[in-house]
């Protein structure tokens, strides 16, 4: 599965204040986020998007 995390995810990362903070919120690493944004496979894309929503809503 190719990840289609795009511009909206870049905005989400920027709202976290840093790539490091965004990676921590997603229980991931900065290099992994970078690969996903470049279109690398992301088997957990649905879960990552759900987690991003929960973080935005203050529920995670």
One Martini backbone bead per residue (centre of mass of N, CA, C, O) as a GRO file, in nm:
protein
   60
    1UNK     BB    1   0.094   0.039   0.025
    2UNK     BB    2   0.049   0.360  -0.059
    3UNK     BB    3   0.107   0.659   0.060
    4UNK     BB    4  -0.120   0.965   0.096
    5UNK     BB    5   0.041   1.157   0.255
    6UNK     BB    6   0.013   1.507   0.259
    7UNK     BB    7  -0.054   1.830   0.304
    8UNK     BB    8  -0.227   1.782   0.560
    9UNK     BB    9   0.014   1.652   0.713
   10UNK     BB   10   0.203   1.889   0.711
   11UNK     BB   11   0.017   2.067   0.877
   12UNK     BB   12   0.005   1.883   1.123
   13UNK     BB   13   0.306   1.891   1.185
   14UNK     BB   14   0.324   2.200   1.224
   15UNK     BB   15   0.121   2.206   1.470
   16UNK     BB   16   0.327   2.051   1.663
   17UNK     BB   17   0.625   2.220   1.595
   18UNK     BB   18   0.749   1.929   1.507
   19UNK     BB   19   0.870   1.637   1.397
   20UNK     BB   20   0.920   1.510   1.672
   21UNK     BB   21   0.633   1.554   1.788
   22UNK     BB   22   0.483   1.405   1.564
   23UNK     BB   23   0.620   1.131   1.597
   24UNK     BB   24   0.534   1.088   1.891
   25UNK     BB   25   0.223   1.100   1.841
   26UNK     BB   26   0.266   0.841   1.623
   27UNK     BB   27   0.476   0.636   1.709
   28UNK     BB   28   0.743   0.742   1.559
   29UNK     BB   29   0.960   0.871   1.310
   30UNK     BB   30   1.106   1.103   1.123
   31UNK     BB   31   1.192   0.922   0.881
   32UNK     BB   32   0.915   0.796   0.841
   33UNK     BB   33   0.761   1.051   0.774
   34UNK     BB   34   0.931   1.123   0.527
   35UNK     BB   35   0.861   0.870   0.364
   36UNK     BB   36   0.556   0.908   0.354
   37UNK     BB   37   0.568   1.193   0.210
   38UNK     BB   38   0.717   1.037  -0.044
   39UNK     BB   39   0.538   0.746  -0.075
   40UNK     BB   40   0.569   0.533   0.112
   41UNK     BB   41   0.487   0.268   0.258
   42UNK     BB   42   0.165   0.231   0.462
   43UNK     BB   43   0.008  -0.003   0.650
   44UNK     BB   44  -0.103   0.233   0.879
   45UNK     BB   45  -0.270   0.473   0.764
   46UNK     BB   46  -0.548   0.460   0.898
   47UNK     BB   47  -0.439   0.477   1.188
   48UNK     BB   48  -0.282   0.742   1.160
   49UNK     BB   49  -0.524   0.920   1.086
   50UNK     BB   50  -0.686   0.863   1.341
   51UNK     BB   51  -0.471   0.971   1.537
   52UNK     BB   52  -0.465   1.258   1.430
   53UNK     BB   53  -0.757   1.319   1.510
   54UNK     BB   54  -0.732   1.262   1.814
   55UNK     BB   55  -0.520   1.476   1.868
   56UNK     BB   56  -0.688   1.720   1.769
   57UNK     BB   57  -0.925   1.642   1.991
   58UNK     BB   58  -0.773   1.543   2.265
   59UNK     BB   59  -0.783   1.193   2.271
   60UNK     BB   60  -0.431   1.139   2.260
   0.00000   0.00000   0.00000
